[in-house]
Tab-separated table of C-alpha atoms in Angstrom:
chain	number	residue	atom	x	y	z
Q	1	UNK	CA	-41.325	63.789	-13.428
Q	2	UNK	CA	-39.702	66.471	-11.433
Q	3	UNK	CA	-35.996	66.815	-10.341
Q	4	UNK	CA	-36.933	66.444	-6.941
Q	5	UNK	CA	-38.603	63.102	-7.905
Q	6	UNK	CA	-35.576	62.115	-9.854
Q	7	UNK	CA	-33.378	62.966	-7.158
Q	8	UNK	CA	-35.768	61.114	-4.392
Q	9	UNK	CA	-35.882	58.010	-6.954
Q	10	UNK	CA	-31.505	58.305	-6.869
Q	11	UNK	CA	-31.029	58.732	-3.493
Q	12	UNK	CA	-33.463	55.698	-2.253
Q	13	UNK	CA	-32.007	53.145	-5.113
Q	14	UNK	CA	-28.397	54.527	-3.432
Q	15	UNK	CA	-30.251	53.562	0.183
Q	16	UNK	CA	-31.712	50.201	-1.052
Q	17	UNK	CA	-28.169	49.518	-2.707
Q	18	UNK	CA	-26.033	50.548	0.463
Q	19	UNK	CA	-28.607	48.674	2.857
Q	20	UNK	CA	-28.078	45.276	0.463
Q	21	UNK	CA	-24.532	45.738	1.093
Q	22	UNK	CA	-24.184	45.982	4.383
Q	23	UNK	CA	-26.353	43.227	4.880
Q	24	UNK	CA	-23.987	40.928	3.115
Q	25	UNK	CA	-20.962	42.274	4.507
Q	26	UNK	CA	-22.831	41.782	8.159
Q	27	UNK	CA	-23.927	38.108	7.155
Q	28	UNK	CA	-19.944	37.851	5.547
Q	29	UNK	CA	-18.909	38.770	9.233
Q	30	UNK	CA	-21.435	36.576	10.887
Q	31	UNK	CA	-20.226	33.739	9.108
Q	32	UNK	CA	-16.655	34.367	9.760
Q	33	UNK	CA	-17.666	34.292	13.687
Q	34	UNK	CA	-19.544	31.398	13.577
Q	35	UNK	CA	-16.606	29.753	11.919
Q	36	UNK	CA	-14.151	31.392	14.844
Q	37	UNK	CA	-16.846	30.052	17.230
Q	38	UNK	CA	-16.713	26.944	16.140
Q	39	UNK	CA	-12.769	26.502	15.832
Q	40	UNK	CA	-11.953	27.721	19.081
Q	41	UNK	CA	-14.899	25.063	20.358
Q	42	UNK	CA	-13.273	22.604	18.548
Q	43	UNK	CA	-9.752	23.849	20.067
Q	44	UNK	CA	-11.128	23.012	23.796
Q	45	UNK	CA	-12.804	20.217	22.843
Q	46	UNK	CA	-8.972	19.069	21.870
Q	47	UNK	CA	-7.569	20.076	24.886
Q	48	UNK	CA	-9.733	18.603	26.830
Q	49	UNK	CA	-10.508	14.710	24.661
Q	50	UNK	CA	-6.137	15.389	23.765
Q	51	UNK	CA	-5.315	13.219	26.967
Q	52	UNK	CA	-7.925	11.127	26.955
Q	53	UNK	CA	-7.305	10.047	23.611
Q	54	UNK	CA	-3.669	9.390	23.616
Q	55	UNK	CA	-4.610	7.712	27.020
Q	56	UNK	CA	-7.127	5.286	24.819
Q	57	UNK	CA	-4.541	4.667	21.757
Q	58	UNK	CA	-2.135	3.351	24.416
Q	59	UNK	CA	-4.309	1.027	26.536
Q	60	UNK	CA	-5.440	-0.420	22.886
Q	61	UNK	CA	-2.080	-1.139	22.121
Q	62	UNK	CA	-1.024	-2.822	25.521
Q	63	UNK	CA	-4.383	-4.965	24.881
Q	64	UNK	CA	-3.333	-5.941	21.511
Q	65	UNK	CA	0.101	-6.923	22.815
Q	66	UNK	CA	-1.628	-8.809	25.772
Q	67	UNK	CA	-3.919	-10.907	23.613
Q	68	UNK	CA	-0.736	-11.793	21.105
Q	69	UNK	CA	0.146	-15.243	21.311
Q	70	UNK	CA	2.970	-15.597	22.978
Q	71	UNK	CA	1.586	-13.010	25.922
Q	72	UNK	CA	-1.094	-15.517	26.267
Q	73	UNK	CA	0.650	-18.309	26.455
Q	74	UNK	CA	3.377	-16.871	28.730
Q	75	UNK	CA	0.689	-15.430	30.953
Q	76	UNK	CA	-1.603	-18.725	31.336
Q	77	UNK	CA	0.349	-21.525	32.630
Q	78	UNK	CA	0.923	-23.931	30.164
Q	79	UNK	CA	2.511	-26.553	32.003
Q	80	UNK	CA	0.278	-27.345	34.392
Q	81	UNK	CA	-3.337	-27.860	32.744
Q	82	UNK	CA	-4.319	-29.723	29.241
Q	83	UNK	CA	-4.253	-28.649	26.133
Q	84	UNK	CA	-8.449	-28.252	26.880
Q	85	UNK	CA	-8.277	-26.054	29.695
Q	86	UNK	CA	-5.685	-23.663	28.317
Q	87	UNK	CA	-7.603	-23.266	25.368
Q	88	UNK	CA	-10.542	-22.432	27.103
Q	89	UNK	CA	-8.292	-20.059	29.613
Q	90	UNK	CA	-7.037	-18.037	26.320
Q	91	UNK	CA	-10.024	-17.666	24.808
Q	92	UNK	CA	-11.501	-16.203	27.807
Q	93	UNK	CA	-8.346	-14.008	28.698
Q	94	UNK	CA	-8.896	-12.893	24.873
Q	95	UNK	CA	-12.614	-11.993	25.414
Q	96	UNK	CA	-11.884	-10.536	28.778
Q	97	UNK	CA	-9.027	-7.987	27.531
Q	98	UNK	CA	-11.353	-6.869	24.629
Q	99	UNK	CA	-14.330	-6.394	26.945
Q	100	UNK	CA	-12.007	-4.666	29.667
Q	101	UNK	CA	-11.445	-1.950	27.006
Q	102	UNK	CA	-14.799	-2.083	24.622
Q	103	UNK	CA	-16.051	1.576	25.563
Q	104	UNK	CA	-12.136	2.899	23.781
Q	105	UNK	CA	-13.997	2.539	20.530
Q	106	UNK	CA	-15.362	5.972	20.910
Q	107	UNK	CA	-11.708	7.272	20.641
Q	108	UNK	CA	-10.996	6.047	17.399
Q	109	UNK	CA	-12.235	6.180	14.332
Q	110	UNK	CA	-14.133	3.145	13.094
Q	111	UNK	CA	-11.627	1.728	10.721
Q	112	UNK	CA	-9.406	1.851	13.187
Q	113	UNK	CA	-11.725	-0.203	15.819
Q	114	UNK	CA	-12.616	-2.664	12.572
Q	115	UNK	CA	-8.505	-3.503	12.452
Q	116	UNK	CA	-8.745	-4.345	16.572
Q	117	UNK	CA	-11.906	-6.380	16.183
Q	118	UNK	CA	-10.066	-8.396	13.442
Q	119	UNK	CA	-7.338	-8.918	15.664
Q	120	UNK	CA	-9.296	-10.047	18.778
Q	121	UNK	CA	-10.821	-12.535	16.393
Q	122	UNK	CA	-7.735	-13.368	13.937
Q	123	UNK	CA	-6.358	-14.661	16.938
Q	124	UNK	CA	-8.911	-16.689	18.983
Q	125	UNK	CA	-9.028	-18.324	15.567
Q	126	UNK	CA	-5.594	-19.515	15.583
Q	127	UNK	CA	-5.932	-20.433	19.235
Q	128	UNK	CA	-8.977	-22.719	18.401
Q	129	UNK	CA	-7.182	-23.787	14.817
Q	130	UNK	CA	-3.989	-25.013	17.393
Q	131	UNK	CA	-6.215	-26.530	19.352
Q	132	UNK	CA	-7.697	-28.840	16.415
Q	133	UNK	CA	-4.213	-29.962	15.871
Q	134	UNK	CA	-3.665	-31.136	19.516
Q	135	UNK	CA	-5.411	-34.159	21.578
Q	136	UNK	CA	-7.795	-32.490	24.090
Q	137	UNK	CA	-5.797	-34.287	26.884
Q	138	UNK	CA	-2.605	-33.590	25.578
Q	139	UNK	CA	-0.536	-31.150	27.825
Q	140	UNK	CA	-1.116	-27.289	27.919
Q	141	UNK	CA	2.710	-27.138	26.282
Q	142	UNK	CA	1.500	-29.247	23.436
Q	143	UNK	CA	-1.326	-26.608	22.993
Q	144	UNK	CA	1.399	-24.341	23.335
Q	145	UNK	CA	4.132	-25.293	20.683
Q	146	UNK	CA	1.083	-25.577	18.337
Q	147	UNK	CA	0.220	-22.190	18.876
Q	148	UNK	CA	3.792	-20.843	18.300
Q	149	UNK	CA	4.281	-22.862	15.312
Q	150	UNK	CA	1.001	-21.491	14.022
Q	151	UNK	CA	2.026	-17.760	14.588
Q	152	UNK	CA	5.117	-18.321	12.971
Q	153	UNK	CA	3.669	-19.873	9.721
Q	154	UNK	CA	1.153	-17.588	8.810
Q	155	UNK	CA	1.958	-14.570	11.450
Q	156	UNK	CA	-0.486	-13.126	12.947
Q	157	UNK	CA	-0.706	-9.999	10.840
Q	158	UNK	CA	-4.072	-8.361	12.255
Q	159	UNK	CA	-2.214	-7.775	15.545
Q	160	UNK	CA	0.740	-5.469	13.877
Q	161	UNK	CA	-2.008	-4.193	11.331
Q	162	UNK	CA	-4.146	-2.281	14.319
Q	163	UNK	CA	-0.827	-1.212	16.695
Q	164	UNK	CA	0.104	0.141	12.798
Q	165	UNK	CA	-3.545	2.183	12.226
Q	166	UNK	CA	-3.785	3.118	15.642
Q	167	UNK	CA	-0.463	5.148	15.652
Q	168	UNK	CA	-1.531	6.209	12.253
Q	169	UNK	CA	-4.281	7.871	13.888
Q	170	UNK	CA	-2.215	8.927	16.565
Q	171	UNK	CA	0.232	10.693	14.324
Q	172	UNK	CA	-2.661	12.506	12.362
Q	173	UNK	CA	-4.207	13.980	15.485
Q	174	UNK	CA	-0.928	14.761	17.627
């Protein structure tokens, strides 16, 4: 082989080498946009779900204090139906304030919703376990000193357990 042919093998190995490495630097850059891209997405997206979300984390805590016991019972009137009837009134103000606010769910993460399910059913469960303790025709305020008494023995946990995660959740994001 000549020098020429030598040099000409050099100087395209030094082309090939030089292409290879600006094709990684250019795909290094790429990436680095794509990642920019992304983040400043993600940045709007905040801006714009920000409100919304902190809008959904409180109406999911005035639920949960709405369908606590004593809101219920303060809220349905007690005095003037049976112990029947007001059951059947909380339950349905229970269902009602979970259905009202069903589509938040997409706000928070699914642990989160899983705590304010077990709420919603921890306590229709201690409404209907009051109930069992009462005469059906006994007065709405016998209903209602059941429930209390209830609450107070084995406190209604679930309810503080979901206001708790969802201003967990809160805190993480704002």
């Amino acid at each position: 082989m000549t020098i020429t042919h030598e040099i000409l093998i050099v100087f395209i190995a030094a082309a090939i080498a030089v292409i290879v490495t600006l094709l990684y630097i250019f795909r290094l850059w790429l990436r680095h946009k794509e990642r920019q891209w992304a983040f400043v997405l993600r940045q709007d997206n905040n801006k714009a779900l920000g409100p919304l979300k902190i809008s959904a984390y409180e109406r999911l805590v005035v639920m949960l204090e709405r369908i606590s016991p004593q809101s219920l019972v303060m809220r349905n009137n007690a005095g003037s139906v049976q112990a029947a009837m007001l059951q059947i009134q909380i339950i349905r103000s229970i269902r009602e304030e979970f259905e009202h606010n069903i589509s938040l769910q997409m706000y928070v993460s699914p642990e989160c919703w899983i705590k304010i399910k077990k709420a919603k059913e921890e306590t229709s469960e201690l409404v209907k376990l009051a109930f069992t303790k009462v005469r059906p025709e006994s007065s709405g305020i016998d209903l209602s000193q059941e429930i209390f008494k209830l609450e107070a023995a084995v406190g209604n946990s679930a309810i503080r357990d979901a206001i708790f995660a969802i201003r967990s959740e809160m805190a993480r994001y704002f």
